[in-house]
Coordinates of C-alpha atoms in Angstrom, one line a residue:
X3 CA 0.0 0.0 0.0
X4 CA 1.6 3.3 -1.0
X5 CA 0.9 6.4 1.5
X6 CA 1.1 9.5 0.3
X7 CA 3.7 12.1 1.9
X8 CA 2.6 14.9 -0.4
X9 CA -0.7 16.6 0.6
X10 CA 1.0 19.8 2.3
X11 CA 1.6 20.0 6.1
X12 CA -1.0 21.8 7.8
X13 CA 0.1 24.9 8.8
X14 CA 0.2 24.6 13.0
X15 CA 2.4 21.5 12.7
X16 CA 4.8 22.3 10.7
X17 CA 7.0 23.1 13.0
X18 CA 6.3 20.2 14.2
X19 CA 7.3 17.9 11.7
X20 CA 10.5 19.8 11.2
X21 CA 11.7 19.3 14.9
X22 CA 10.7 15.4 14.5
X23 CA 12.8 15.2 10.8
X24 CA 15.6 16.7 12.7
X25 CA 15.6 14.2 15.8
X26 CA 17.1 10.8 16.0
X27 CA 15.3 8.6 17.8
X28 CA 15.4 5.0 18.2
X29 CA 12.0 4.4 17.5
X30 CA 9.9 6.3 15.1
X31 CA 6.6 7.5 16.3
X32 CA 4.9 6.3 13.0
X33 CA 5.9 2.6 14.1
X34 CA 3.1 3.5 16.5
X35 CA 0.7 4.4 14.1
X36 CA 0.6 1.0 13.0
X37 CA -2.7 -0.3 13.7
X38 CA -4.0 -3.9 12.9
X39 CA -7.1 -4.2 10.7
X40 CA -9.7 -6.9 12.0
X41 CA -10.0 -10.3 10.2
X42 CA -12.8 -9.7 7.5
X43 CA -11.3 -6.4 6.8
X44 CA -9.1 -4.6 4.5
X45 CA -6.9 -1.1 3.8
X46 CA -7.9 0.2 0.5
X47 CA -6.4 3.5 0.7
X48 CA -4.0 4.7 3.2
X49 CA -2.3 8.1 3.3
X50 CA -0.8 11.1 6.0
X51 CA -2.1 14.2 7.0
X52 CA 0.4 15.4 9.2
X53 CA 3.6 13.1 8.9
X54 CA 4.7 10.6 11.2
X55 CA 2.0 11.8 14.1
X56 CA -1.4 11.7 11.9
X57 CA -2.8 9.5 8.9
X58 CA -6.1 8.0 7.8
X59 CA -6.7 4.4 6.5
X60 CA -9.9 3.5 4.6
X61 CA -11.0 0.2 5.6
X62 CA -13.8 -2.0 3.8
X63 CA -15.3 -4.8 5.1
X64 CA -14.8 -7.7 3.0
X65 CA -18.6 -8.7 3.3
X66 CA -20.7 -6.5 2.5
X67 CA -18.2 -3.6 1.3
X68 CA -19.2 -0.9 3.6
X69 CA -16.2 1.4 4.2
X70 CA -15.3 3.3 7.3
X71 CA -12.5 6.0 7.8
X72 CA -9.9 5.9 10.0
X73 CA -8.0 8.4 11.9
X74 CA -5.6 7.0 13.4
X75 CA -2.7 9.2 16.0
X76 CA -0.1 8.7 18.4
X77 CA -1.3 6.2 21.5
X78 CA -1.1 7.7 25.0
X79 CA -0.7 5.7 27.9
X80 CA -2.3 5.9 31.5
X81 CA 0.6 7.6 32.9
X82 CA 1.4 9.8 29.6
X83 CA -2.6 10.8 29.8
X84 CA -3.0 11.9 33.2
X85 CA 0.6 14.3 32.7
X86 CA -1.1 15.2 29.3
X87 CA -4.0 16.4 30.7
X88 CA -2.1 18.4 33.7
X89 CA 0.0 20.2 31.3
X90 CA -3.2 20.7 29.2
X91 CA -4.7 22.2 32.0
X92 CA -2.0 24.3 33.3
X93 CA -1.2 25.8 29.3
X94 CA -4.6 26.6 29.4
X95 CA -4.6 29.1 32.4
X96 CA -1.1 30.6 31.0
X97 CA -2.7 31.3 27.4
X98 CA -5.4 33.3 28.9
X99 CA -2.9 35.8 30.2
X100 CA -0.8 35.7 26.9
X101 CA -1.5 37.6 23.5
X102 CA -3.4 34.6 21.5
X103 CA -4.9 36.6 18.2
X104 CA -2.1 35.9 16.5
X105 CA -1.4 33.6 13.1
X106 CA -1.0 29.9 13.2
X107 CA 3.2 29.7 13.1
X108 CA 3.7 31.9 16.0
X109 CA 1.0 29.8 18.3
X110 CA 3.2 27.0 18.0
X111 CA 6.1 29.2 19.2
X112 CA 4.3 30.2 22.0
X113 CA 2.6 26.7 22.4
X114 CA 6.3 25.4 23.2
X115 CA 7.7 28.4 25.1
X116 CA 4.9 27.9 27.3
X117 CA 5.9 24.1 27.8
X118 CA 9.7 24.3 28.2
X119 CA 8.5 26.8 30.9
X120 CA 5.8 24.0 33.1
X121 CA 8.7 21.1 32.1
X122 CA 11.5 23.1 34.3
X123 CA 8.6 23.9 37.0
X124 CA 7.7 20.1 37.6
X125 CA 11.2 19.1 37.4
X126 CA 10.7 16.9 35.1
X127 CA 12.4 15.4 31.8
X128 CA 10.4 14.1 29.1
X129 CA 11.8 11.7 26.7
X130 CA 11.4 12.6 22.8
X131 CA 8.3 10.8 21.8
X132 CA 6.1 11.7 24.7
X133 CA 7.5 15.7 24.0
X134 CA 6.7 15.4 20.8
X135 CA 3.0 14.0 21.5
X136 CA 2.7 16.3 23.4
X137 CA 3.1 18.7 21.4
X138 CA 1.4 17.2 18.8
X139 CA -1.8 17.0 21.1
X140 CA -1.4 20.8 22.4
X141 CA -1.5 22.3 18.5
X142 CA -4.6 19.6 17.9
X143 CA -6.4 21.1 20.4
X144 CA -5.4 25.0 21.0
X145 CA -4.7 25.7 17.7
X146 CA -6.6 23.0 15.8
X147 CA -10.6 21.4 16.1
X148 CA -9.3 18.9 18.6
X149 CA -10.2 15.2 17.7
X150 CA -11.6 16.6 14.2
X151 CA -8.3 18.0 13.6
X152 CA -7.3 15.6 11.0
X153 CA -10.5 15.4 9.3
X154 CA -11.0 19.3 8.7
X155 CA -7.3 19.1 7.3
X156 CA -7.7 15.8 4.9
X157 CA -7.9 17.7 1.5
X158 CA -10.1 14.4 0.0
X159 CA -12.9 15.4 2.5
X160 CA -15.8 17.8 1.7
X161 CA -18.1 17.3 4.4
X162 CA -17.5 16.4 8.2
X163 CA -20.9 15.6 10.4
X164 CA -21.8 14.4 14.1
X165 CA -25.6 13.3 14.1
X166 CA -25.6 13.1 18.2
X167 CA -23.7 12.3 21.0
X168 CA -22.4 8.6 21.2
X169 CA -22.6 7.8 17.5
X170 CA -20.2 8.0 14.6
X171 CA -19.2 10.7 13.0
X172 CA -19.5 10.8 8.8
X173 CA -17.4 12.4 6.6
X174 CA -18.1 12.7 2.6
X175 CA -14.8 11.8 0.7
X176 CA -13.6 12.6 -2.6
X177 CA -12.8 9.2 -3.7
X178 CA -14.7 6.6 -1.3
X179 CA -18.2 8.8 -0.1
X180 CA -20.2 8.7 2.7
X181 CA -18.9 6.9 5.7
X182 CA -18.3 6.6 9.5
X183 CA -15.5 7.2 11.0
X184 CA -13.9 6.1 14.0
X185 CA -14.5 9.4 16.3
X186 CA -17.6 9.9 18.1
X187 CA -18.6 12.1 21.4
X188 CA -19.9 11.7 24.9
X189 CA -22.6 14.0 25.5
X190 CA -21.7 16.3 27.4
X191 CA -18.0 16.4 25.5
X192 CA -20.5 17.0 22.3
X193 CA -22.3 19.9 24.2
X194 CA -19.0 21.3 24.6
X195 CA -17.5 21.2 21.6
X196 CA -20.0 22.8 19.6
X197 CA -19.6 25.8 21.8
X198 CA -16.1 25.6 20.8
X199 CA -16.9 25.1 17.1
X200 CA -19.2 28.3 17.7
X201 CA -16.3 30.2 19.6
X202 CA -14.5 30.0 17.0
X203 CA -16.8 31.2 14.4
X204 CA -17.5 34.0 16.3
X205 CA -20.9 32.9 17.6
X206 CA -23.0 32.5 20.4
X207 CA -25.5 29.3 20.8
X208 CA -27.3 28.3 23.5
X209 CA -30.3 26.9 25.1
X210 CA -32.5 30.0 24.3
X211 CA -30.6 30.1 20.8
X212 CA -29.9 26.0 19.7
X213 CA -29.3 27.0 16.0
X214 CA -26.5 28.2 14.6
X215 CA -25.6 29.2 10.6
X216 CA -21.8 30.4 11.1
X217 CA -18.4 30.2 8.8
X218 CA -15.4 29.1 10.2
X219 CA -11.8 31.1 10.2
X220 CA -10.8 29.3 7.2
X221 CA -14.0 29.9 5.5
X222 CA -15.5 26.5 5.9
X223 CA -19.7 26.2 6.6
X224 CA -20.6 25.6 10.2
X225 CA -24.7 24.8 10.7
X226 CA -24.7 23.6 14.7
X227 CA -27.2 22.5 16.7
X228 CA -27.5 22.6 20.8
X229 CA -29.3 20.4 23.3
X230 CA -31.5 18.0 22.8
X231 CA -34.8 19.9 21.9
X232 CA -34.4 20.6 18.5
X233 CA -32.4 17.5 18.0
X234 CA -33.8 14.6 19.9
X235 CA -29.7 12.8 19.8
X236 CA -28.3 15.8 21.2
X237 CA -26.1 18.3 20.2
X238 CA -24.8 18.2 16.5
X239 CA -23.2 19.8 13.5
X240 CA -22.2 20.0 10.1
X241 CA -19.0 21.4 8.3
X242 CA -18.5 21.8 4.8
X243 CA -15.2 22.2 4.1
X244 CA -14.1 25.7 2.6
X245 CA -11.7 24.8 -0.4
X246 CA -8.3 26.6 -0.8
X247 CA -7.9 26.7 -4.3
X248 CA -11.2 26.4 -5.7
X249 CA -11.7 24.0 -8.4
X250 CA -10.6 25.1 -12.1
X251 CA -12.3 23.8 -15.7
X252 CA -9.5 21.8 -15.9
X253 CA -10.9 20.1 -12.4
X254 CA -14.3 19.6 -13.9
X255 CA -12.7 17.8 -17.1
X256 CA -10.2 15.4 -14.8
X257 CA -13.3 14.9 -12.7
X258 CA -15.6 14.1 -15.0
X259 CA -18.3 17.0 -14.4
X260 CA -18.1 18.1 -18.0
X261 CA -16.1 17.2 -21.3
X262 CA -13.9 19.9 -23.1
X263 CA -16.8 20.7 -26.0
X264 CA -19.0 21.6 -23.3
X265 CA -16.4 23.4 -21.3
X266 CA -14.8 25.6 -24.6
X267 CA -18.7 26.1 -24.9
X268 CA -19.2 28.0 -21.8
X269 CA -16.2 29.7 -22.6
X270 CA -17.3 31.8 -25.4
X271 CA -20.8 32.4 -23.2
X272 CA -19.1 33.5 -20.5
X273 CA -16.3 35.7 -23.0
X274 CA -19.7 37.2 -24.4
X275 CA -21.8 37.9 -21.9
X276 CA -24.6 35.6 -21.9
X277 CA -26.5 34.2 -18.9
X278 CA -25.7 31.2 -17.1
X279 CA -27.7 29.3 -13.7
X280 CA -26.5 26.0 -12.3
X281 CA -28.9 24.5 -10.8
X282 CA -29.0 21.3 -9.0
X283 CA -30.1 19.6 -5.9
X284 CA -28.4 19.6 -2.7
X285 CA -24.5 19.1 -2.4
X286 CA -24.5 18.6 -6.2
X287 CA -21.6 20.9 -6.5
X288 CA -23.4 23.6 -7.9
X289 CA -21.2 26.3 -6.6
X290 CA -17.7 24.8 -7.2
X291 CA -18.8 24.3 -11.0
X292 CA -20.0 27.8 -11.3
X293 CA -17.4 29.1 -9.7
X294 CA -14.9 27.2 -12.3
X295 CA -16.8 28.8 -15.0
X296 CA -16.3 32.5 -13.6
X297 CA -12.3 31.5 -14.2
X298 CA -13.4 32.6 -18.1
X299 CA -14.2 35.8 -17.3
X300 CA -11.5 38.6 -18.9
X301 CA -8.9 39.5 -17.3
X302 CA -9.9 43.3 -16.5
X303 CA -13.5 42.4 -16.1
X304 CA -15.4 44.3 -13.4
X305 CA -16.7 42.2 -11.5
X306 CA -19.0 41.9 -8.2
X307 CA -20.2 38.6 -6.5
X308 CA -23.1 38.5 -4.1
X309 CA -23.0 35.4 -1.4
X310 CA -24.9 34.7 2.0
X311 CA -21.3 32.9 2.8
X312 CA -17.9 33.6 0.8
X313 CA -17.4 30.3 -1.7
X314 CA -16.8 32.3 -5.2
X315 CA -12.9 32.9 -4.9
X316 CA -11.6 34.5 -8.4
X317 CA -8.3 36.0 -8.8
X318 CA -9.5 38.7 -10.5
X319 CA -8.0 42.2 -9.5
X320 CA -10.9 44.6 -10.5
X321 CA -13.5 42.0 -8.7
X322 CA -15.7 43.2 -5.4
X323 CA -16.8 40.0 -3.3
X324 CA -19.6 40.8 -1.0
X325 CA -21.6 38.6 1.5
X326 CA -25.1 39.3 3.5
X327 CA -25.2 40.3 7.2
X328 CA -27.7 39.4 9.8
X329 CA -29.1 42.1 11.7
X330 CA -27.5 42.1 15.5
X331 CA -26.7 45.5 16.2
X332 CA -27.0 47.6 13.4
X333 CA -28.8 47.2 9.7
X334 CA -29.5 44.0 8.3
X335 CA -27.8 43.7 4.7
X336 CA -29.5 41.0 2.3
X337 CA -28.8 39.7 -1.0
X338 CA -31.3 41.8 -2.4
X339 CA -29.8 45.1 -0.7
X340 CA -25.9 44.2 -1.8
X341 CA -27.6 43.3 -5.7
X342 CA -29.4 46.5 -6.3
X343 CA -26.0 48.8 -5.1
X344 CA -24.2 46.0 -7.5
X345 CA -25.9 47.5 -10.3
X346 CA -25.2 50.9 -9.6
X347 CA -21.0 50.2 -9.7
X348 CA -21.4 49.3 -13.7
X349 CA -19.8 45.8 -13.2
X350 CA -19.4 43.8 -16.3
X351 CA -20.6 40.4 -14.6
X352 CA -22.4 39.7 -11.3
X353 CA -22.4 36.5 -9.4
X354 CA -24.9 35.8 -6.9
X355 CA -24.2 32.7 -4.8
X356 CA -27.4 31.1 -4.6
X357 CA -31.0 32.8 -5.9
X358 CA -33.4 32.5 -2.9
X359 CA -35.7 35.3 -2.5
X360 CA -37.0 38.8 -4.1
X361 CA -33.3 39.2 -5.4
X362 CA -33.9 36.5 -8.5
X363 CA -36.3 39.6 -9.7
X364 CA -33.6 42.4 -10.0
X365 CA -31.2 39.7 -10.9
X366 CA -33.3 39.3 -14.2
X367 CA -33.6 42.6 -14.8
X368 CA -30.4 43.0 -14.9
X369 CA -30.2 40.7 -17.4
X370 CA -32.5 42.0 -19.8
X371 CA -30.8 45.8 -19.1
X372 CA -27.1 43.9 -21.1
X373 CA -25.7 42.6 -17.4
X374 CA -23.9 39.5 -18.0
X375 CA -25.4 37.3 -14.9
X376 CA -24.8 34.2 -12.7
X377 CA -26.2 32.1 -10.4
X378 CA -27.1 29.1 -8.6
X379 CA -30.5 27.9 -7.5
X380 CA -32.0 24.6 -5.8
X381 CA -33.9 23.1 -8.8
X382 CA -34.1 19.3 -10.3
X383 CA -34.7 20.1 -13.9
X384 CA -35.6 23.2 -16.0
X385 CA -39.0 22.7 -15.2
X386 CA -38.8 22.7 -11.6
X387 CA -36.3 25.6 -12.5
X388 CA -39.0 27.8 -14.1
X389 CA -41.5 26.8 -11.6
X390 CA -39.6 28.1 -8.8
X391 CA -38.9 31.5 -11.1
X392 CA -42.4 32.2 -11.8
X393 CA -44.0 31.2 -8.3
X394 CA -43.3 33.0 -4.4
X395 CA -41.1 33.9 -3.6
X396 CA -38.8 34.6 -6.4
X397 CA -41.8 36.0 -8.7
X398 CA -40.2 36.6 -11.9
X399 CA -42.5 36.9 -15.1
X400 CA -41.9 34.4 -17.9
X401 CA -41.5 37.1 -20.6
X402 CA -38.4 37.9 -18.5
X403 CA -37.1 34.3 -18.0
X404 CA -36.2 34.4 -21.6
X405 CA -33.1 36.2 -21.2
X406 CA -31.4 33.6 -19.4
X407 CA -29.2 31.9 -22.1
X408 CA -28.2 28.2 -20.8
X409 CA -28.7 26.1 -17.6
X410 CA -26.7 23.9 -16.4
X411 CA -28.4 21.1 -14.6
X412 CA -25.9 19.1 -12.1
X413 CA -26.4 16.2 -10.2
X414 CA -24.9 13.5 -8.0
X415 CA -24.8 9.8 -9.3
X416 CA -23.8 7.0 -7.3
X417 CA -21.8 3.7 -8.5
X418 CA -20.5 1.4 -6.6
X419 CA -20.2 3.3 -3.5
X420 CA -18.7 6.3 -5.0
X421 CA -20.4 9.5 -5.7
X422 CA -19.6 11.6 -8.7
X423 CA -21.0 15.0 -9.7
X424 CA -22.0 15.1 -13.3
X425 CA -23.8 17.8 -15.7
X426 CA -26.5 16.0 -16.4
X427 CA -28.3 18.3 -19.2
X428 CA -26.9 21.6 -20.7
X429 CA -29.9 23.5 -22.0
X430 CA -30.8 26.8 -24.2
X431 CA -33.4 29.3 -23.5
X432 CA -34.3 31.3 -26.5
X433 CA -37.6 33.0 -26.6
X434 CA -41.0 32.7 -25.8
X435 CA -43.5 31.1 -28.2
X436 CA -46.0 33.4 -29.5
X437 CA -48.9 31.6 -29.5
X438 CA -49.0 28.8 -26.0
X439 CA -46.4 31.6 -24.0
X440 CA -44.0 28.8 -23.4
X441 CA -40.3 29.1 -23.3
X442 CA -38.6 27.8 -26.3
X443 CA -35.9 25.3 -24.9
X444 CA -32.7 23.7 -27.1
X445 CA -31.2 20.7 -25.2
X446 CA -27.9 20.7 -26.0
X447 CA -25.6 18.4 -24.5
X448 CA -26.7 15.1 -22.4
X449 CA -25.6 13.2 -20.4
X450 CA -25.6 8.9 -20.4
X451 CA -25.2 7.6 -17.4
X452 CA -25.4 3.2 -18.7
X453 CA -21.4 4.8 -20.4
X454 CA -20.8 8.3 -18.4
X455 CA -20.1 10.0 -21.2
X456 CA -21.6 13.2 -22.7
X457 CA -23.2 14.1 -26.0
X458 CA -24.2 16.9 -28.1
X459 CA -28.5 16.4 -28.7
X460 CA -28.4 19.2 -31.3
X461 CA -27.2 22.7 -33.0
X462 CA -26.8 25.3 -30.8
X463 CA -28.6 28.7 -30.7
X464 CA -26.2 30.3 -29.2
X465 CA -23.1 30.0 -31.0
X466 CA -25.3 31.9 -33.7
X467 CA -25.9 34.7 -31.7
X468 CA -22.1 34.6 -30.5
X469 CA -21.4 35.0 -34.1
X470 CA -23.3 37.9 -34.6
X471 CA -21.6 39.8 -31.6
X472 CA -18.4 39.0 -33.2
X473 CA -19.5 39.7 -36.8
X474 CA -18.0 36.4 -38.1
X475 CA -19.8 33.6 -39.5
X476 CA -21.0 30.7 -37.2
X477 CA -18.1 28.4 -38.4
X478 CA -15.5 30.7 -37.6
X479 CA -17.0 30.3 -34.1
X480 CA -17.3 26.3 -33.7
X481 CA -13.3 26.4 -35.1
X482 CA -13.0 28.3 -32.3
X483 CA -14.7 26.3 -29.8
X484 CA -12.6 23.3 -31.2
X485 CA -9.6 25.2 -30.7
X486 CA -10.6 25.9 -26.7
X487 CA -11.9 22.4 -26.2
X488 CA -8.5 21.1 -27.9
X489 CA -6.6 23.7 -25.4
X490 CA -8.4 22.1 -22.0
X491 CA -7.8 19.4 -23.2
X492 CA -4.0 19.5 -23.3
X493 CA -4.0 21.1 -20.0
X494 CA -5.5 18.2 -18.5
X495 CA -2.9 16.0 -20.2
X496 CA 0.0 18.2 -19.4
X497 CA -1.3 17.7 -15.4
X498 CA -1.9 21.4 -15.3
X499 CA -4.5 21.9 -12.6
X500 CA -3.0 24.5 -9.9
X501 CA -5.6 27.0 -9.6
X502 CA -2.9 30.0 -10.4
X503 CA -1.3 28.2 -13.2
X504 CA -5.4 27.1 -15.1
X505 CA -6.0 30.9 -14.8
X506 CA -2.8 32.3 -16.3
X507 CA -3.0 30.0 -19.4
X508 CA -6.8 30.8 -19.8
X509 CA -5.7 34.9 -19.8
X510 CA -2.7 34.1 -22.0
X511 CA -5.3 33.0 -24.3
X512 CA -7.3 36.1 -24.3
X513 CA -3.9 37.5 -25.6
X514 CA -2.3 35.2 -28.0
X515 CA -4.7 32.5 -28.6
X516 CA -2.0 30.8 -31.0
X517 CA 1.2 31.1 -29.3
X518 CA -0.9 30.1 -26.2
X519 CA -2.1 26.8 -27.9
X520 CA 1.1 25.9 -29.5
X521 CA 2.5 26.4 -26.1
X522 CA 0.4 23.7 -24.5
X523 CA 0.7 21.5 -27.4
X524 CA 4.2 21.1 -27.2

């Protein structure tokens, strides 16, 4: 089984890991990490968070193939817990009087001062391994989520949940789905801990308020829950896991989510303006695919994006990112509020998050006033898209519907355990029909799930109306869609997919389309 060193040491243990790297010691911690699988079992994946003190195993029953995740640290003994927890304890009294708002790297400086300072007042020596599980231990929990630690730093997990006190917690994973893991709570440790997760999301819950909506420091989603009477278990809560580097077109096309027609497609939509909503059902990666789009949009674009919470990350310079804010003390801002002072700044595109309420109305107007718009929205189909539209409480008019140009519907599909997100349909809008008032639909691209593969259904509308803007004819334009698709394409097979390196080659594009291409081909 090969582990991988290479997913990038979490920040707080770096230090960490360098001390341990530079120490000889008879017996490697990781020799302790070792654990035996039970008979019937069996590691199918195996890799480190934070190396030589943290690392997950994925173990599958060999029965009925039900996985469970593993995170698996260094042991502690009887006698090493009880001096854990007294140092623990002690730190914890002595960081109160310290100055703590400070970044990750210089905690850890602190973390140890603090302990070289309690080791010389119990008189003490401690040999290497239990110093450096200790230490291990004191970043988990000061600077880290404590026994979630791991998790919230595995870069394959999107998702980390705890249902109730006493049972599993689930994670979603990137390559193996839904599954328990080997962490769960004692009540009143769960009660506790989601104040902590609160804490440090810079809210309050309680009894009088059990329900919580709150992002994380590093941007991840935090929905929590307190007590037992709005959630019969107990206490629990959900975190979806804020993403670094944001996913890229070239992500969608090593993933799966879309092939490179379909991607060079929404290219030249995006390039010209046109109007795009993904829509999907829950935790179908609506976001993270419109998001990849928006890395289209021209360099010196102007452009503003609307969210609740901050997902859309761009790298845009002449971009405004703005997000809602809840009434406390002062004015309560809403998506509709940041959307109409959006269209006052003359931005080029606008983004809005996720279409809920009275905003979809002035988003379409927008629209039909030449604003090139985006969005999400929590629909199944176009059907059920429209629907929603026309009825409370989003309440836009049909006759305004029409200048939306394509929709992207995306969906989850399960095989074999694993979970993929696919674009299930990409279709056109374009018109009305005089005579029964219904849109006039073009479904363009498809997708087959008995192959999970894509194809075109028909012509599309738009690339004649992208030829007009251009003044060229329509074939000049599907060369040119060849010539992007062809260009993704070779990014994929030239493993470019850092999020910095995707952009620059997309805006060398804009530029010098042909050297750009040549570039990639070579």
């Amino acid at each position: 089984m090969m582990v991988n060193f290479n997913l990038g040491i979490p920040t707080h243990y770096r230090n960490l890991v360098s001390i341990y790297e530079g120490m000889d010691i008879e017996h490697k911690l990781e020799d302790e990490l070792n654990v035996e699988v039970p008979e019937g079992e069996r590691v199918i994946d195996e890799y480190w968070i934070v190396p030589g003190f943290c690392k997950v195993q994925i173990i599958e029953n060999e029965d009925n193939a039900r996985k469970r995740y593993n995170l698996i640290e260094p042991p502690v003994g009887v006698d090493e817990l009880q001096l854990l927890n007294i140092i623990y304890n002690d730190m914890k009294r002595t960081l109160v009087l310290k100055e703590y708002s400070m970044d990750k790297e210089k905690k850890t400086e602190i973390i140890m001062e603090v302990l070289n300072e309690l080791i010389e007042e119990y008189a003490i020596e401690m040999h290497p391994q239990l110093l450096l599980k200790t230490l291990y231990y004191l970043f988990r929990n000061f600077i880290g989520f404590g026994p979630i630690d791991g998790m919230l730093n595995d870069p394959y997990l999107e998702d980390v949940s705890c249902d109730g006190y006493d049972i599993p917690v689930y994670v979603f994973h990137v390559r193996h789905g839904s599954m328990p893991t080997n962490v769960r709570f004692s009540k009143d440790y769960l009660d506790n801990y989601v104040l902590l997760l609160c804490q440090k999301a810079g809210k309050y819950i309680s009894y009088a308020n059990p329900l919580v909506d709150a992002t994380l420091p590093d941007g991840s989603r935090l929905q929590a829950t307190y007590g037992s009477e709005i959630t019969p278990r107990g206490s629990s809560f959900t975190i979806r896991k804020f993403r670094a580097t944001p996913y890229t077109p070239v992500d969608l096309l090593e993933t799966g989510t879309m092939n490179a027609t379909m991607l060079a497609y929404f290219w030249l939509l995006v390039e010209n303006k046109m109007n795009i909503m993904v829509v999907g059902e829950t935790a179908a990666g609506k976001t993270t695919t419109l998001n990849a789009l928006m890395m289209f949009i021209p360099p010196d674009s102007k452009v503003i994006s609307i969210e609740d919470t901050r997902e859309i990350h761009l790298i845009h310079d002449n971009w405004i990112a703005e997000v809602t804010r809840l009434s406390i003390e002062g004015q309560e801002i809403t998506m509709y509020d940041l959307l109409r002072a959006a269209l006052r700044q003359r931005p080029d595109y606008i983004i809005v998050g996720e279409v809920r309420g009275r905003e979809a109305l002035t988003l379409f107007q927008a629209m039909s006033t030449g604003h090139a718009a985006y969005a999400t929205l929590h629909a199944g189909d176009i059907n059920q898209l429209v629907y929603r539209l026309e009825n409370e409480p989003l309440n836009v008019p049909r006759i305004m519907i029409q200048f939306l140009d394509a929709v992207v519907v995306q969906s989850v599909w399960a095989r074999r355990g694993v979970r993929k997100r696919r674009a299930i349909e990409v279709n056109e809008i374009f018109g009305i029909d005089p005579v029964n008032k219904n849109l006039l639909v073009n479904p363009l691209f498809k997708w087959d799930p008995s192959i999970d593969a894509f194809t075109q259904t028909s012509e599309s509308k738009k690339l004649d109306k992208i030829a007009r803007i251009m003044g060229v004819d329509t074939y000049e334009v599907v060369e040119e869609l060849a010539r992007r698709a062809e260009f993704l394409e070779a990014l994929k097979e030239r493993g470019i997919r850092d999020f910095s390196e995707v952009i620059e080659h997309i805006q060398s594009y804009y530029t010098n389309p042909e050297k750009t291409l040549q570039e990639v081909r070579s």
